[in-house]
JSON list of C-alpha atoms and ligand atoms in Angstrom, two decimals:
[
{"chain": "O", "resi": 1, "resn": "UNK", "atom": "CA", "xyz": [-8.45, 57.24, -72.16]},
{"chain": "O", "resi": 2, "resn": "UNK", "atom": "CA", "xyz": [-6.69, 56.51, -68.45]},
{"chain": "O", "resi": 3, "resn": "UNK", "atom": "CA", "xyz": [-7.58, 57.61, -65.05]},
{"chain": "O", "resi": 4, "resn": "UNK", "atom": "CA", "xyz": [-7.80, 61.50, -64.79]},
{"chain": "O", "resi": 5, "resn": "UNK", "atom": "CA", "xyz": [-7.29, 62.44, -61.17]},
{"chain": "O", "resi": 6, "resn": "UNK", "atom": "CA", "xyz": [-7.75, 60.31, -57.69]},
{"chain": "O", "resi": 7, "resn": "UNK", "atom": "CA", "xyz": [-11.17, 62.00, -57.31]},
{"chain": "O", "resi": 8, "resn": "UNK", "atom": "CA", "xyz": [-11.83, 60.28, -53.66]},
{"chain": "O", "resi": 9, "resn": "UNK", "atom": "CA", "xyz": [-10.57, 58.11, -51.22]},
{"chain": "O", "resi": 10, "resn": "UNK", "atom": "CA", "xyz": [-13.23, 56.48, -49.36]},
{"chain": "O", "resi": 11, "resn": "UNK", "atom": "CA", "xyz": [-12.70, 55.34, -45.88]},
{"chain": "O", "resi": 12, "resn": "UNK", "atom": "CA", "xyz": [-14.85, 52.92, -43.60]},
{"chain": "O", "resi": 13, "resn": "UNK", "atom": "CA", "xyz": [-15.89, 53.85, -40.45]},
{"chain": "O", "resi": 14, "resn": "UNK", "atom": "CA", "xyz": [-18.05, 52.69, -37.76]},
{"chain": "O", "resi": 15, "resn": "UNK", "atom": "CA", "xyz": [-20.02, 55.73, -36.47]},
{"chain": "O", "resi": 16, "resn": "UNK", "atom": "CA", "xyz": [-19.76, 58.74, -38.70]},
{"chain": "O", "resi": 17, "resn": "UNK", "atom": "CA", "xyz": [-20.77, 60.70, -35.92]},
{"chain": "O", "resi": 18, "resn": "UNK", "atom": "CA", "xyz": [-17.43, 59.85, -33.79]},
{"chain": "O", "resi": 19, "resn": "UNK", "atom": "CA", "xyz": [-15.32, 60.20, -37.38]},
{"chain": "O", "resi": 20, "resn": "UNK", "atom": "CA", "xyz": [-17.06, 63.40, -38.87]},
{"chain": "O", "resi": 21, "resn": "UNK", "atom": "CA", "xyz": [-15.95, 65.51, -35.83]},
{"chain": "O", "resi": 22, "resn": "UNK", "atom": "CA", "xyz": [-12.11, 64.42, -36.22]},
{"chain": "O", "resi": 23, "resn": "UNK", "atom": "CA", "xyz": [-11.83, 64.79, -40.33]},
{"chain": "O", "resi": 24, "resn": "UNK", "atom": "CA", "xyz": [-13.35, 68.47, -39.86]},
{"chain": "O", "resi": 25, "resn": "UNK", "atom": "CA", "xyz": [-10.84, 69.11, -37.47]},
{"chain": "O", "resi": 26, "resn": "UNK", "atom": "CA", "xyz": [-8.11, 67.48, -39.49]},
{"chain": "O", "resi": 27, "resn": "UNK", "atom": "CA", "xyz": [-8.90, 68.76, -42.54]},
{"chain": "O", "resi": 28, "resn": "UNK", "atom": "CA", "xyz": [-9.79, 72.12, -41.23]},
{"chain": "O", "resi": 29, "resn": "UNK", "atom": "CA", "xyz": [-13.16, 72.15, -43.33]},
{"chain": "O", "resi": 30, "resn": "UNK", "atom": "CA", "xyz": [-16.52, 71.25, -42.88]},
{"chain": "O", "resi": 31, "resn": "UNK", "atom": "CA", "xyz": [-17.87, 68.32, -44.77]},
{"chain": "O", "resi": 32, "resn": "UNK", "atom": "CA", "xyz": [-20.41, 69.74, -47.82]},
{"chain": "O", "resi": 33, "resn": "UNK", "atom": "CA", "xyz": [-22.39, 66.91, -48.04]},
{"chain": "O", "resi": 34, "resn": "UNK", "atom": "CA", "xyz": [-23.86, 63.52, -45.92]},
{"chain": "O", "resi": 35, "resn": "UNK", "atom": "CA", "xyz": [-25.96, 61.28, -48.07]},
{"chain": "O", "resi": 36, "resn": "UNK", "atom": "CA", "xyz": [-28.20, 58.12, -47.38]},
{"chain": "O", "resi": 37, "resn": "UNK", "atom": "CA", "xyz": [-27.07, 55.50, -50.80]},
{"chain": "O", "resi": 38, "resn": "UNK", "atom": "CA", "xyz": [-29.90, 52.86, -50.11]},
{"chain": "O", "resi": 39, "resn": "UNK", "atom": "CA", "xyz": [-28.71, 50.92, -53.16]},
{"chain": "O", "resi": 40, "resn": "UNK", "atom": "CA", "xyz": [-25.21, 50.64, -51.32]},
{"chain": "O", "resi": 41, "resn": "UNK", "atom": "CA", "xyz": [-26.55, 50.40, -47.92]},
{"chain": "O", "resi": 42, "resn": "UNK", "atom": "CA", "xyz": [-24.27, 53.21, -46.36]},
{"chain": "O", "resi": 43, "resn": "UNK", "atom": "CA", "xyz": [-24.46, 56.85, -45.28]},
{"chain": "O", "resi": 44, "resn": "UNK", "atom": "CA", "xyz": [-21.63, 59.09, -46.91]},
{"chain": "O", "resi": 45, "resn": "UNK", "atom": "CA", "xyz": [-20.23, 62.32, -45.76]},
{"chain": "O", "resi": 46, "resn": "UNK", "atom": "CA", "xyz": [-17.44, 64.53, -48.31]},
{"chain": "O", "resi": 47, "resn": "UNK", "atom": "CA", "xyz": [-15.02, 66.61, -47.24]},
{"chain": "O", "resi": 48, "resn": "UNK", "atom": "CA", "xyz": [-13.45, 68.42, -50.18]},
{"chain": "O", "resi": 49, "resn": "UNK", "atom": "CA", "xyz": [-9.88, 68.75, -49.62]},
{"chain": "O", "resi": 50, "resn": "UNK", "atom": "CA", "xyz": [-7.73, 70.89, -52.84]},
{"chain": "O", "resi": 51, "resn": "UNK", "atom": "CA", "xyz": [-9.55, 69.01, -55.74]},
{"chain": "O", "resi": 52, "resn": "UNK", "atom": "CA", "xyz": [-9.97, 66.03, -54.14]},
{"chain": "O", "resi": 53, "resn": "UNK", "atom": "CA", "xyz": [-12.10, 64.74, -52.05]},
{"chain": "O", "resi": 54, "resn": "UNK", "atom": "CA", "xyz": [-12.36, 62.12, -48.75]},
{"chain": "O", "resi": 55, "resn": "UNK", "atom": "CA", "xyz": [-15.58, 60.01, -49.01]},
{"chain": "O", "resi": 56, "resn": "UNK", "atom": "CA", "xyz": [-16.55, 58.56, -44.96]},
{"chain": "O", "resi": 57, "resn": "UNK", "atom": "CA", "xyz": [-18.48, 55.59, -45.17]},
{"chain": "O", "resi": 58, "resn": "UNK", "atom": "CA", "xyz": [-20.81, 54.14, -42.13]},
{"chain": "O", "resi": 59, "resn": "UNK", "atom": "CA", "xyz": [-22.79, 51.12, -42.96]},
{"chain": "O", "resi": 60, "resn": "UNK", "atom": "CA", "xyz": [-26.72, 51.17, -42.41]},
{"chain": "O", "resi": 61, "resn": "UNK", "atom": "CA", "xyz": [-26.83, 47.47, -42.28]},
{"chain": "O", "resi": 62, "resn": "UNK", "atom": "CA", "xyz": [-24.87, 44.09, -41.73]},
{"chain": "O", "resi": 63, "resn": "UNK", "atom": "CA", "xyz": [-25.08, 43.19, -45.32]},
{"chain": "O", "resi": 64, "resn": "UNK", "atom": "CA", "xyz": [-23.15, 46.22, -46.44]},
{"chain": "O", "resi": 65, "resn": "UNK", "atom": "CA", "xyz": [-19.91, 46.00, -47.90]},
{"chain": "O", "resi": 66, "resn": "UNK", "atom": "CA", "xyz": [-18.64, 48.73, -45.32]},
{"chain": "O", "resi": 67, "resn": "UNK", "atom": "CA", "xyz": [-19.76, 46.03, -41.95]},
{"chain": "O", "resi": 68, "resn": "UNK", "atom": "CA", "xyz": [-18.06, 43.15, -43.93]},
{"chain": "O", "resi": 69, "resn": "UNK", "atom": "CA", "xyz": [-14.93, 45.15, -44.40]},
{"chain": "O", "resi": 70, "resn": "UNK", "atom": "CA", "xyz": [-14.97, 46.60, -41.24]},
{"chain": "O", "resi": 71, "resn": "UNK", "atom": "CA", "xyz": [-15.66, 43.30, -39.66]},
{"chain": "O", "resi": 72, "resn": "UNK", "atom": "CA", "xyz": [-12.78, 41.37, -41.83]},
{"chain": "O", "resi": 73, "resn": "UNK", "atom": "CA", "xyz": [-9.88, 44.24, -41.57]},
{"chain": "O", "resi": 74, "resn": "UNK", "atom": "CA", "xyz": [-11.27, 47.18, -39.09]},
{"chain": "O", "resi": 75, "resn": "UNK", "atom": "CA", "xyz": [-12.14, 50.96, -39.73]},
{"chain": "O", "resi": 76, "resn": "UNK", "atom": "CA", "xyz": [-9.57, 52.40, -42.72]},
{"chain": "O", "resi": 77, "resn": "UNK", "atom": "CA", "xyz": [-9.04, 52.92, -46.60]},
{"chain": "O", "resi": 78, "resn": "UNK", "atom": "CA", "xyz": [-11.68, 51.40, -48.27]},
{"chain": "O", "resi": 79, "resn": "UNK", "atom": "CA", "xyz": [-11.27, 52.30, -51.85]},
{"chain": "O", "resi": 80, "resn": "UNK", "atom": "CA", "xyz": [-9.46, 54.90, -54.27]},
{"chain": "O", "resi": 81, "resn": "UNK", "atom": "CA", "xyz": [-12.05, 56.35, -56.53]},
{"chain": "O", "resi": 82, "resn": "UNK", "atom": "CA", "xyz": [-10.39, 57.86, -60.21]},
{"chain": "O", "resi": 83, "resn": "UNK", "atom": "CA", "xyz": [-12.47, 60.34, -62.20]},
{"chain": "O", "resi": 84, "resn": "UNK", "atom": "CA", "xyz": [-13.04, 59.44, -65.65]},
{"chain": "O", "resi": 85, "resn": "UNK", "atom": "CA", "xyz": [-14.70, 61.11, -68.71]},
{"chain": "O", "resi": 86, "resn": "UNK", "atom": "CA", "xyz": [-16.44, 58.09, -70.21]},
{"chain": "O", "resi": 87, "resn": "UNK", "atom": "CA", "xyz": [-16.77, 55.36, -67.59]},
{"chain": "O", "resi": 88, "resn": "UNK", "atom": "CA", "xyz": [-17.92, 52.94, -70.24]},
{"chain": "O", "resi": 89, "resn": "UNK", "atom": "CA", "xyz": [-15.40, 53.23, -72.18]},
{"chain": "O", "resi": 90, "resn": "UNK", "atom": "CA", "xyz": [-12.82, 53.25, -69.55]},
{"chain": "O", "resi": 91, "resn": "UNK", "atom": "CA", "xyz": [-14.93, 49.74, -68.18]},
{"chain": "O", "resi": 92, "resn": "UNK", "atom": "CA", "xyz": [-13.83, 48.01, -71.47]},
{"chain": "O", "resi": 93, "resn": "UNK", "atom": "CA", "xyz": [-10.44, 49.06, -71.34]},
{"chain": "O", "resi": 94, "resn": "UNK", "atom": "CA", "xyz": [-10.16, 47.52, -67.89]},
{"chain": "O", "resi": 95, "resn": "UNK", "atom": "CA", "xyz": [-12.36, 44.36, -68.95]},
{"chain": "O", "resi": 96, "resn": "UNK", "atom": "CA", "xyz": [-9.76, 43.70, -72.42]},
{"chain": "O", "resi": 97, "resn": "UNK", "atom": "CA", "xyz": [-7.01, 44.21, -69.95]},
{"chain": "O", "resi": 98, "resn": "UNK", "atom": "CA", "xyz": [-8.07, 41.01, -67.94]},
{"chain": "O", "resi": 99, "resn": "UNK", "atom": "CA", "xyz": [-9.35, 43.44, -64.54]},
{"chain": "O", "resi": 100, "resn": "UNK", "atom": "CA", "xyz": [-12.27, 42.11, -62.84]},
{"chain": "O", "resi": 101, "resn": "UNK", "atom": "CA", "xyz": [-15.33, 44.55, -62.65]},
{"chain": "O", "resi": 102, "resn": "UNK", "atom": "CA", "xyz": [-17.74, 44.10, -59.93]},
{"chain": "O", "resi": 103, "resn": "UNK", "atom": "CA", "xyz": [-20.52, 45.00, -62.34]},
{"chain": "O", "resi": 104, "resn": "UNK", "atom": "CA", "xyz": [-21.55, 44.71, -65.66]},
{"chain": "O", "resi": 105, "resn": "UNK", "atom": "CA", "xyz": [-22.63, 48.60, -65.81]},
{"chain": "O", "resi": 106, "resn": "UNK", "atom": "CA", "xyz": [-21.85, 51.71, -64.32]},
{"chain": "O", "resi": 107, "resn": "UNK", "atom": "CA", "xyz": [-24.34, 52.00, -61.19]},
{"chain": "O", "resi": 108, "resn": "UNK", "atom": "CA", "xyz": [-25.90, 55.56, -59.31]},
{"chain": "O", "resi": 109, "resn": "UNK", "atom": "CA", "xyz": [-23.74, 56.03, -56.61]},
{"chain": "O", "resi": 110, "resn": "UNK", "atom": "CA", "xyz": [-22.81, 58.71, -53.69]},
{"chain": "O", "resi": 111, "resn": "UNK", "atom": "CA", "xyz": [-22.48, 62.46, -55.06]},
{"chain": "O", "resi": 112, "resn": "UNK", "atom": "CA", "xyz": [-24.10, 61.86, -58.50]},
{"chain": "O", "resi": 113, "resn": "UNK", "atom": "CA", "xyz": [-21.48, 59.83, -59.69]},
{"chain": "O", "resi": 114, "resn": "UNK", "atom": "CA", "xyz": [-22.12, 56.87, -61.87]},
{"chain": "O", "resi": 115, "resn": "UNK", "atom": "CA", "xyz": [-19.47, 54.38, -60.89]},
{"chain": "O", "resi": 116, "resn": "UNK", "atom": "CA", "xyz": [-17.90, 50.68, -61.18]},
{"chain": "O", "resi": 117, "resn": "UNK", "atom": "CA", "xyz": [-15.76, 48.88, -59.10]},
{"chain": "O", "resi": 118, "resn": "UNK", "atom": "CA", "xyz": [-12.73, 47.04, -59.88]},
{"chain": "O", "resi": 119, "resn": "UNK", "atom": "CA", "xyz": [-11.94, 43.82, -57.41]},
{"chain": "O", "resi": 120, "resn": "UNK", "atom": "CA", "xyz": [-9.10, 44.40, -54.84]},
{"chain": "O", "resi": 121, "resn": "UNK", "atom": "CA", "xyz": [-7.63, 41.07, -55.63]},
{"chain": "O", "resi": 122, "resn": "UNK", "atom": "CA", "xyz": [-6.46, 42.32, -59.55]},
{"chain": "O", "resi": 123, "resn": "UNK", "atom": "CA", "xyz": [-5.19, 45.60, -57.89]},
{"chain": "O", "resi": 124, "resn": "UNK", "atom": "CA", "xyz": [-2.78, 44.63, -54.95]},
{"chain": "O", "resi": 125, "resn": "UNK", "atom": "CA", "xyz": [-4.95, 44.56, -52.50]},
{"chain": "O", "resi": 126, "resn": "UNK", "atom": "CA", "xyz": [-6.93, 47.88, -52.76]},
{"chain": "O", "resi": 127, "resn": "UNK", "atom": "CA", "xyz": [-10.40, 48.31, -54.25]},
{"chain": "O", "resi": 128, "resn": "UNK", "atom": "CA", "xyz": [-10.40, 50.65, -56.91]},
{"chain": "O", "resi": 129, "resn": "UNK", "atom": "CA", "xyz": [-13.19, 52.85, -58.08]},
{"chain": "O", "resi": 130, "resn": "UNK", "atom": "CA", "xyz": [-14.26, 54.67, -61.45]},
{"chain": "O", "resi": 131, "resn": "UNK", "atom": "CA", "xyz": [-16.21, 57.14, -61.60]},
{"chain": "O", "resi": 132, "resn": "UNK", "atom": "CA", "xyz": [-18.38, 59.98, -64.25]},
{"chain": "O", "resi": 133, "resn": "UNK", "atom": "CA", "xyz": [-20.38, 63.20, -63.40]},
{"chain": "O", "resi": 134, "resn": "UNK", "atom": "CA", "xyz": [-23.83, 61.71, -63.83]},
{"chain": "D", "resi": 201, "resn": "CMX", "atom": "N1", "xyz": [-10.25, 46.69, -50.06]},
{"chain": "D", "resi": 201, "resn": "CMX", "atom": "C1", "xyz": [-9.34, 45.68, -50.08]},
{"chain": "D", "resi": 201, "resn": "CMX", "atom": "N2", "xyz": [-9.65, 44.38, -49.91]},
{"chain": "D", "resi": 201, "resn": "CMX", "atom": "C2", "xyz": [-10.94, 44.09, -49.68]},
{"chain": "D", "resi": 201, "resn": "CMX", "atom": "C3", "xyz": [-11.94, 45.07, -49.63]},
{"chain": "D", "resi": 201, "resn": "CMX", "atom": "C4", "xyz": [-11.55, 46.42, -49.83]},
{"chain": "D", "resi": 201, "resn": "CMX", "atom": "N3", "xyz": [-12.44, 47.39, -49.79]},
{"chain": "D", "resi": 201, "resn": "CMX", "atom": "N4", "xyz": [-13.12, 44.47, -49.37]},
{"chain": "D", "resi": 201, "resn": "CMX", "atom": "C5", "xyz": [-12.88, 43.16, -49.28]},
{"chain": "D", "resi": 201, "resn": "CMX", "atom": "N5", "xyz": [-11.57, 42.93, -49.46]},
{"chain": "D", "resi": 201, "resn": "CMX", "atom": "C6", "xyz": [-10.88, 41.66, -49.45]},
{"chain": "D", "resi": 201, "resn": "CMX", "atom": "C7", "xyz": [-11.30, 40.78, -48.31]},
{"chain": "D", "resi": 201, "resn": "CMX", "atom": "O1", "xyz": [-10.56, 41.08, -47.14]},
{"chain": "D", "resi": 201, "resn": "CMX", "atom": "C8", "xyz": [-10.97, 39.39, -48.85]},
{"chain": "D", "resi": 201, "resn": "CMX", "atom": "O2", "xyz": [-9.63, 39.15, -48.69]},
{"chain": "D", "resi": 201, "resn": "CMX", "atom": "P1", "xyz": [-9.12, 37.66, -48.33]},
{"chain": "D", "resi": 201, "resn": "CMX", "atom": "O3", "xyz": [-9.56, 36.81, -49.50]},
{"chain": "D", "resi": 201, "resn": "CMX", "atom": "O4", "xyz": [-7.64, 37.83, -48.22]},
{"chain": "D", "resi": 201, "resn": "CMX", "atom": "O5", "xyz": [-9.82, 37.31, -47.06]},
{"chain": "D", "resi": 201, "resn": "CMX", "atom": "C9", "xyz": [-11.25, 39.53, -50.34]},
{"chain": "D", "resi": 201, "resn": "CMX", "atom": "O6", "xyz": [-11.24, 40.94, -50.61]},
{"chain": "D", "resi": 201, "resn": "CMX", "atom": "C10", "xyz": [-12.61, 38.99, -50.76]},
{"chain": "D", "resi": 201, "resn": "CMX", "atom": "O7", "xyz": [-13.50, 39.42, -49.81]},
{"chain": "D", "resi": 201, "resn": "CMX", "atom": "P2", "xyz": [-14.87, 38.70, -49.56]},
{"chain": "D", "resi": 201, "resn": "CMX", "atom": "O8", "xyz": [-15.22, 38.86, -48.14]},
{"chain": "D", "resi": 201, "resn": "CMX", "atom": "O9", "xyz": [-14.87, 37.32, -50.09]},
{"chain": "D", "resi": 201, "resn": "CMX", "atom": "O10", "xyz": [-15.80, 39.49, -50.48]},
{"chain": "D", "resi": 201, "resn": "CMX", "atom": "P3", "xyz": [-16.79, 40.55, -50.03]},
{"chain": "D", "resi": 201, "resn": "CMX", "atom": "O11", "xyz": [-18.11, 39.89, -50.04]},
{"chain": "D", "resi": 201, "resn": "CMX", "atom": "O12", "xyz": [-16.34, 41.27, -48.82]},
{"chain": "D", "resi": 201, "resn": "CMX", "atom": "O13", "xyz": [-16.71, 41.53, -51.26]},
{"chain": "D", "resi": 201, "resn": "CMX", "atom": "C11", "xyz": [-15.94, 43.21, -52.68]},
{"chain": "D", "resi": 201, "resn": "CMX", "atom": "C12", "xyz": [-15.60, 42.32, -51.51]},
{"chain": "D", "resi": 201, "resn": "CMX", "atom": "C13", "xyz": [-14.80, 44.19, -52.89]},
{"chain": "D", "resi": 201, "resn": "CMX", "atom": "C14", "xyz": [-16.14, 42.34, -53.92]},
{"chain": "D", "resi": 201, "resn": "CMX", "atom": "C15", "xyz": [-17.28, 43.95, -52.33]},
{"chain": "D", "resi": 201, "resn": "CMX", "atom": "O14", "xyz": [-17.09, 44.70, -51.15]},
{"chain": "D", "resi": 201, "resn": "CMX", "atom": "C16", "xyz": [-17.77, 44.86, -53.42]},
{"chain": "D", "resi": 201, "resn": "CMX", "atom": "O15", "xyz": [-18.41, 44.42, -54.36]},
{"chain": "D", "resi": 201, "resn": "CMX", "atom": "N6", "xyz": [-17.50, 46.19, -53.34]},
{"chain": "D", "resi": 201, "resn": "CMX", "atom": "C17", "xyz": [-17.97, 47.18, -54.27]},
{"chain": "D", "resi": 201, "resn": "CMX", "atom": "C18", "xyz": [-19.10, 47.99, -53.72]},
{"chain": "D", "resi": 201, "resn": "CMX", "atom": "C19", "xyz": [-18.73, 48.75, -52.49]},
{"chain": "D", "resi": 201, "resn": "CMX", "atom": "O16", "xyz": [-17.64, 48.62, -51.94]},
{"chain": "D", "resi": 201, "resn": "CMX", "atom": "N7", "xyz": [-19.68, 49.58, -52.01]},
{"chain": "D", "resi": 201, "resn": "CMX", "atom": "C20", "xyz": [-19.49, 50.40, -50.85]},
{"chain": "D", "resi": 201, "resn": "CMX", "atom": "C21", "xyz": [-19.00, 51.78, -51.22]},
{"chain": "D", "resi": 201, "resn": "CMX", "atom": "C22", "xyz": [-20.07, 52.59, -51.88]},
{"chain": "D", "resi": 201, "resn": "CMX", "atom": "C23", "xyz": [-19.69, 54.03, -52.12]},
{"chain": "D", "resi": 201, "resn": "CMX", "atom": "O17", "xyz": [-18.51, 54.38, -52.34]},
{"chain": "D", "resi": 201, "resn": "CMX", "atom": "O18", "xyz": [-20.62, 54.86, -52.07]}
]
């Protein structure tokens, strides 16, 4: 039970396009994968970095949690994501210990992950992500 590594960090941007360019040359990779979640409304690129990873996130519409954020606080850290081996399990732990979850189950998210979110205003300010292999 617990977290078992930071697996991401995901980080809003407004054109992935502009932002892509300047992680690959920061990072000194290329990303290995940009991917279109509908159910999230956003398009995602990875960069692996050691055995982590950095998530970009671009919103494909207004309603998306990446334009609100961006709107409210500007282009930066959007969430920490934490691998874990049985989200469900880790989801009740959080839930007995009085954390909010923004869902009720694990959803399909970016890189075949099944994931939950956890509601920045339990954690300090910072939105916090679990999430499984699907
Ligand atoms: N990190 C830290 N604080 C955040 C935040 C974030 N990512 N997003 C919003 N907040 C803050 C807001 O600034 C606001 O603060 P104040 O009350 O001080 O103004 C507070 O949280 C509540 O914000 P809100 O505008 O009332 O609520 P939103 O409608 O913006 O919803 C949240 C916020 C976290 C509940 C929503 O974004 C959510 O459900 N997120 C989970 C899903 C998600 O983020 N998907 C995109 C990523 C998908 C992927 O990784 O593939």
């Amino acid at each position: 039970m617990g977290m078992d590594k930071i697996e991401h960090i995901g980080i809003a941007v407004s054109s992935l396009e502009k932002a892509s360019g300047i992680y690959e040359q920061l990072l000194g990779v290329k990303s290995y994968k940009r991917e279109n979640v509908v159910t999230e409304q956003v398009i995602t690129e990875f960069f692996e970095v050691g055995n982590s990873k950095i998530e970009l996130l671009e919103a494909t519409s207004g309603e998306s949690a990446i334009s609100k954020f961006i709107e409210k606080r500007g282009e930066g850290i959007h969430h920490i994501a934490f691998k874990v081996a049985d989200i469900h399990q880790e989801m009740l732990r959080l839930k007995s210990e009085g954390f909010t979850l923004l869902s009720d189950e694990p959803k399909l998210g970016a890189d075949n992950k099944l994931v939950c979110f956890v509601h920045p205003k339990d954690t300090h300010g910072v939105l916090m992500e679990l999430c499984q292999e699907a």
